[in-house]
Coordinates of C-alpha atoms and ligand atoms in Angstrom, one line a residue:
X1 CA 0.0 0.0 0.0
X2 CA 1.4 3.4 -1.0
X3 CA 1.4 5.9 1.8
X4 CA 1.2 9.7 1.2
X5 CA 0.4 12.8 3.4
X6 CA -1.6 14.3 1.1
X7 CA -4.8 15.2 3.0
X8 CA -8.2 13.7 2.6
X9 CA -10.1 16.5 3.5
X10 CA -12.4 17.2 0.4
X11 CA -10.8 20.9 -1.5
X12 CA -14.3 23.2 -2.3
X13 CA -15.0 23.0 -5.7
X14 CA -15.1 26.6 -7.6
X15 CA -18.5 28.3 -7.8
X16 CA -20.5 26.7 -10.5
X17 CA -20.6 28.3 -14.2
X18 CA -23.6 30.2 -15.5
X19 CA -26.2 27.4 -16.9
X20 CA -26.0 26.7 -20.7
X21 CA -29.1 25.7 -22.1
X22 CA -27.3 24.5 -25.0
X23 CA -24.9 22.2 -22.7
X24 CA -25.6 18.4 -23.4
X25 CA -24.8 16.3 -20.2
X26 CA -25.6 12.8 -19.4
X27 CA -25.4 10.3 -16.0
X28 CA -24.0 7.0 -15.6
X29 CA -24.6 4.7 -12.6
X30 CA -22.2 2.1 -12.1
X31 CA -22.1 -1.0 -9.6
X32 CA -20.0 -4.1 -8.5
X33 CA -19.0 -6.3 -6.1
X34 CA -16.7 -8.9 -5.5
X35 CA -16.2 -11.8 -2.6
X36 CA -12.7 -11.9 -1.0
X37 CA -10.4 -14.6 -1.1
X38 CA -7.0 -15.6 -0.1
X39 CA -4.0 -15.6 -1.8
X40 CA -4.6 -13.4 -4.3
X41 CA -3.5 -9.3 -4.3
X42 CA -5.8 -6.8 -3.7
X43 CA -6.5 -4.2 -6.7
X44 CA -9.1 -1.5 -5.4
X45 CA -8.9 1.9 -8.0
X46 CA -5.9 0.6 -10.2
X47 CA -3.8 0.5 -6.7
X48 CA -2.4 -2.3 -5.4
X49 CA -3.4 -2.4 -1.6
X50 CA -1.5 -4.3 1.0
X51 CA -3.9 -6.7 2.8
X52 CA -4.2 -10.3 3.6
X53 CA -6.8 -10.8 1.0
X54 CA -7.7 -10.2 -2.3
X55 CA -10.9 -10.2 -4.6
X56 CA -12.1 -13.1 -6.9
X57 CA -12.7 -12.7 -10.1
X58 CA -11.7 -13.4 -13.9
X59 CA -9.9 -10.5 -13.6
X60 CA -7.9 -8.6 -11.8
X61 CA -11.0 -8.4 -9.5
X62 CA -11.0 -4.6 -9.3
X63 CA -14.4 -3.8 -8.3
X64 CA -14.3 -0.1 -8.0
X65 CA -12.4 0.4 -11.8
X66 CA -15.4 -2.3 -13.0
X67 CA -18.1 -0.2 -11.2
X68 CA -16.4 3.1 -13.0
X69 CA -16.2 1.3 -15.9
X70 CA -20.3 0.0 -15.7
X71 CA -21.0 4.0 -15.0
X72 CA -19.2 5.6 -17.8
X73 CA -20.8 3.0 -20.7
X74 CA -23.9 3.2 -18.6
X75 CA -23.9 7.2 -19.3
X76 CA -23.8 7.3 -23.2
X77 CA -26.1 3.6 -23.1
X78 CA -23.1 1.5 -24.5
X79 CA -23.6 -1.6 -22.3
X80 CA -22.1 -2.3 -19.6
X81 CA -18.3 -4.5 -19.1
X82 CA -19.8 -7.7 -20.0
X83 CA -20.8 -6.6 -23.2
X84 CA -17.2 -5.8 -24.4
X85 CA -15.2 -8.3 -22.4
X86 CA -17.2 -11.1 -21.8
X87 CA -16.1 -13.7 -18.7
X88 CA -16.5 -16.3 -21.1
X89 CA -13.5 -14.9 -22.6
X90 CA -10.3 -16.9 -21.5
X91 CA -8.3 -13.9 -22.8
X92 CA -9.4 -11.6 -20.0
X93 CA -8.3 -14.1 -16.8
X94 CA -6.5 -12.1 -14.5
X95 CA -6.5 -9.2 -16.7
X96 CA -5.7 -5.3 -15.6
X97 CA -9.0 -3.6 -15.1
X98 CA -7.2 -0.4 -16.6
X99 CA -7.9 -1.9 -19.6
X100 CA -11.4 -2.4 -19.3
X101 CA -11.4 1.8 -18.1
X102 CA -9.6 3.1 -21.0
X103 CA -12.1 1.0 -23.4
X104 CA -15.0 2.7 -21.8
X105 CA -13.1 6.2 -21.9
X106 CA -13.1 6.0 -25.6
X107 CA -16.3 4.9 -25.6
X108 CA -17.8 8.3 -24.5
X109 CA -15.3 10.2 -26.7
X110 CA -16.3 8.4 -29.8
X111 CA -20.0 10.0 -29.2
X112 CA -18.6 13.4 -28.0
X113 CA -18.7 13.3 -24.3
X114 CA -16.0 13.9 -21.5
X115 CA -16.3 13.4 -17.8
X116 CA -17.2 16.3 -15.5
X117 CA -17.0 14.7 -12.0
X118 CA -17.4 11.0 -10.4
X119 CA -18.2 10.0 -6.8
X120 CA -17.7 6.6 -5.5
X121 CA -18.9 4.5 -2.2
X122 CA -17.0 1.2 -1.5
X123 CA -18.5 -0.6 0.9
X124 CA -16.3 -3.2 3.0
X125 CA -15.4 -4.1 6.3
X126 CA -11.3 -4.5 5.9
X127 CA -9.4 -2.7 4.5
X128 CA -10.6 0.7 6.0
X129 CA -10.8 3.2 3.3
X130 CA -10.5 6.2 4.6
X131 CA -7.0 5.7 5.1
X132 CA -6.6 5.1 1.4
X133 CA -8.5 7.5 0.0
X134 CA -6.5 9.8 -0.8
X135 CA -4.3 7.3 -2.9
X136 CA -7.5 6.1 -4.4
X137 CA -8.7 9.5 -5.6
X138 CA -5.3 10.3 -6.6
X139 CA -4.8 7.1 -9.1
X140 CA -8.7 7.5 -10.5
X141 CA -8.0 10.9 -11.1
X142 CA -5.0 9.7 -12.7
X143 CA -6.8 7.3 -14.9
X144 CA -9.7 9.6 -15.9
X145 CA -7.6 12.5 -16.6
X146 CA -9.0 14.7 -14.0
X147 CA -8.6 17.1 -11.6
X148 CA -8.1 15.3 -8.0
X149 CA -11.6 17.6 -7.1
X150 CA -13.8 15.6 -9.4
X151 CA -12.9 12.4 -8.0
X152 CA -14.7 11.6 -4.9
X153 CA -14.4 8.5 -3.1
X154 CA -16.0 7.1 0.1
X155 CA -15.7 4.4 2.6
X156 CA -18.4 2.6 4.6
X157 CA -18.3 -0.3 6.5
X158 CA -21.1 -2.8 5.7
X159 CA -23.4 -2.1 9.1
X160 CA -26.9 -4.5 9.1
X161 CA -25.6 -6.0 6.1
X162 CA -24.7 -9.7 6.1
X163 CA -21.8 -9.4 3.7
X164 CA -18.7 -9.5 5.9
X165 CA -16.5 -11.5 3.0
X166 CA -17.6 -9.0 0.5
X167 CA -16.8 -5.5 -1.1
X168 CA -19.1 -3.4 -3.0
X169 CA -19.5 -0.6 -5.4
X170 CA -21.3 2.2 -6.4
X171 CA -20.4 4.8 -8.7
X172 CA -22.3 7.9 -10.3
X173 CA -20.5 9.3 -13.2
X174 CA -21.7 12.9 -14.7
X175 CA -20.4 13.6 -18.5
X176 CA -20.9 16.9 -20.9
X177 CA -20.7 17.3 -24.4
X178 CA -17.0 18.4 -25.3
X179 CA -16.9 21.5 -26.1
X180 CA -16.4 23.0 -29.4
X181 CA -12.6 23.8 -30.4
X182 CA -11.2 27.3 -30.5
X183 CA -10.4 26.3 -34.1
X184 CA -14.0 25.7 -34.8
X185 CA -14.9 28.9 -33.9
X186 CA -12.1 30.4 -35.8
X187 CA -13.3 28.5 -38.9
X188 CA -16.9 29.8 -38.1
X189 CA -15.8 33.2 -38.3
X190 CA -14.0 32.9 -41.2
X191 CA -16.5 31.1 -43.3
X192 CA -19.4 33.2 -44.9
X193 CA -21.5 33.5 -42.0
X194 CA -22.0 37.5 -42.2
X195 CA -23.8 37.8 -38.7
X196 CA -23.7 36.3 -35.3
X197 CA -27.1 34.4 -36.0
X198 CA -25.1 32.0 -39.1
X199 CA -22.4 32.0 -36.5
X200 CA -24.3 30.3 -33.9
X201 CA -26.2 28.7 -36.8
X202 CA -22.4 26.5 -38.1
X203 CA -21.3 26.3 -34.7
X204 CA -25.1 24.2 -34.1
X205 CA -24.7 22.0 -36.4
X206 CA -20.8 21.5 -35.7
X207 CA -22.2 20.4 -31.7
X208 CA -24.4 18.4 -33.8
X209 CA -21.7 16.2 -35.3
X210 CA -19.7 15.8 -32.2
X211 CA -21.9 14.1 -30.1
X212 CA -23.6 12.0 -32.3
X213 CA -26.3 10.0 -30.0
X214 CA -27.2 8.2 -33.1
X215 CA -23.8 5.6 -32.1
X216 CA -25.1 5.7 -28.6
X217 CA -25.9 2.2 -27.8
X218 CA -24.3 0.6 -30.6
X219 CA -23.0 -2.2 -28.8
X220 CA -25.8 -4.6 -27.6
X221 CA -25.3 -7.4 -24.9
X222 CA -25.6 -10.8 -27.1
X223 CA -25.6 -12.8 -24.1
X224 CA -26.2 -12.6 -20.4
X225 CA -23.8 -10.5 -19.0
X226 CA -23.4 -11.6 -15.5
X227 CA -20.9 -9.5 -14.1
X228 CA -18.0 -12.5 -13.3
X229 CA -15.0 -10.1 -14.4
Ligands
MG301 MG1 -16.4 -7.0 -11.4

C-alpha cells in the first residue's frame, strides 16, 4: 500500500458556471462487487493495496475500476463491461482492469462526451478506506484525466448487512458534451457567416456532429452479461 500525506479533506469546488441551455450532459450509474479470497492481491482503484486478502474474479477483481467502468458505458447507453469483455473470454483471466477503463473512456469520446466529476462509495469491512483515500482519488484521477476535485471516493463499512467477505461498489459518473474547439470557432468566423445568428447557426450544427447519440448504444449485450470479471 502506497502511503502519502496528502490530506483527505475534500478541496471546495469553484463556484458553479452560468447554466448553458445549450450544454448536453448525461449520468452513468455504475455497480460491482466482488467476494474476497486468499491468496490473491488486492486491486481497489488501479492500486495495489497491502492486505491479507484479495478479490475473486476473472480479472484482476477490481471492483471499483469495474463499477467506474459500468457508469461511464452506462452514461452514453453503451452496455455495460460484459458486453465488451465477456467472462466467457479466456483472454481476459487475470486481466488489468485499466484496460477495461480506458475502453470505456473512448467509448464516450467516440459519441462526444468527456467526464465532468465521479463519486464513488465502497462498501467493505477490511481494509478501511478512509485511510486510502486519498491514494485512491489520486490514481482514479490519474486514470480519468481529472482534476483530484472531481474524483470523490467514500468508505463505509457494511453495518446491518450480512456481507462480511464482500466489497461493493457504487459509482455515479456525470459527462458533458466536449466543447467545441477554439479552431471551430475560428473556422466559423472565417467562413461566410455575415452575422452572429449563421455563427451560432455553423457552430449548431458542428455540436451536432460531435456528439452524435445516433452511435449511442451501438453495442448490444448478445448474451447474459453476469458480471464475473
Ligand atoms: Mg467486477
Amino acid at each position: 500500500m502506497r502511503q502519502s500525506g496528502v490530506s483527505h479533506r475534500p478541496v471546495p469546488l469553484q463556484p458553479a458556471p452560468l447554466y448553458n441551455p445549450n450544454m448536453s450532459m448525461r449520468i452513468g450509474l455504475g455497480f460491482d462487487s466482488h467476494a474476497f479470497k486468499p491468496g490473491v492481491p488486492l486491486v481497489i482503484g488501479g492500486l495495489k493495496i497491502d492486505h491479507p486478502e484479495g478479490l475473486a474474479g476473472h480479472s484482476d477483481g477490481d471492483l471499483l475500476l469495474h463499477a467506474i467502468t459500468d457508469a461511464l458505458l452506462g452514461a452514453v447507453s453503451a452496455g455495460d463491461i460484459g458486453t465488451f469483455f465477456p467472462p466467457t473470454d479466456p483472454k481476459w483471466k487475470g486481466a488489468d482492469s485499466t484496460l477495461f477503463l480506458a475502453t470505456a473512456l473512448e467509448e464516450i469520446a467516440l459519441v462526444g462526451f468527456k467526464i465532468v466529476n465521479i463519486d464513488c462509495v465502497l462498501i467493505m469491512h477490511r481494509p478501511k478506506i478512509v485511510p486510502i483515500a486519498a491514494d485512491l482519488r489520486e490514481r482514479v484521477a490519474d486514470l480519468l484525466s481529472l482534476d483530484i476535485n472531481n474524483v470523490s471516493i467514500k468508505g463505509k463499512t457494511p453495518e446491518g448487512l450480512t456481507q462480511d467477505g464482500t466489497a461493493v461498489a457504487h459509482v455515479v459518473v456525470l459527462l458533458e458534451s466536449i466543447k467545441l474547439p477554439d479552431e471551430h470557432r475560428k473556422l466559423a468566423l472565417e467562413a461566410d457567416a455575415p452575422n452572429e445568428a449563421d455563427i451560432d447557426g455553423v457552430l449548431t450544427t458542428l455540436a451536432a456532429d460531435t456528439p452524435d447519440i445516433a452511435a449511442l448504444g451501438r453495442k448490444l449485450p448478445t448474451f447474459d452479461t453476469d458480471d464475473l470479471t
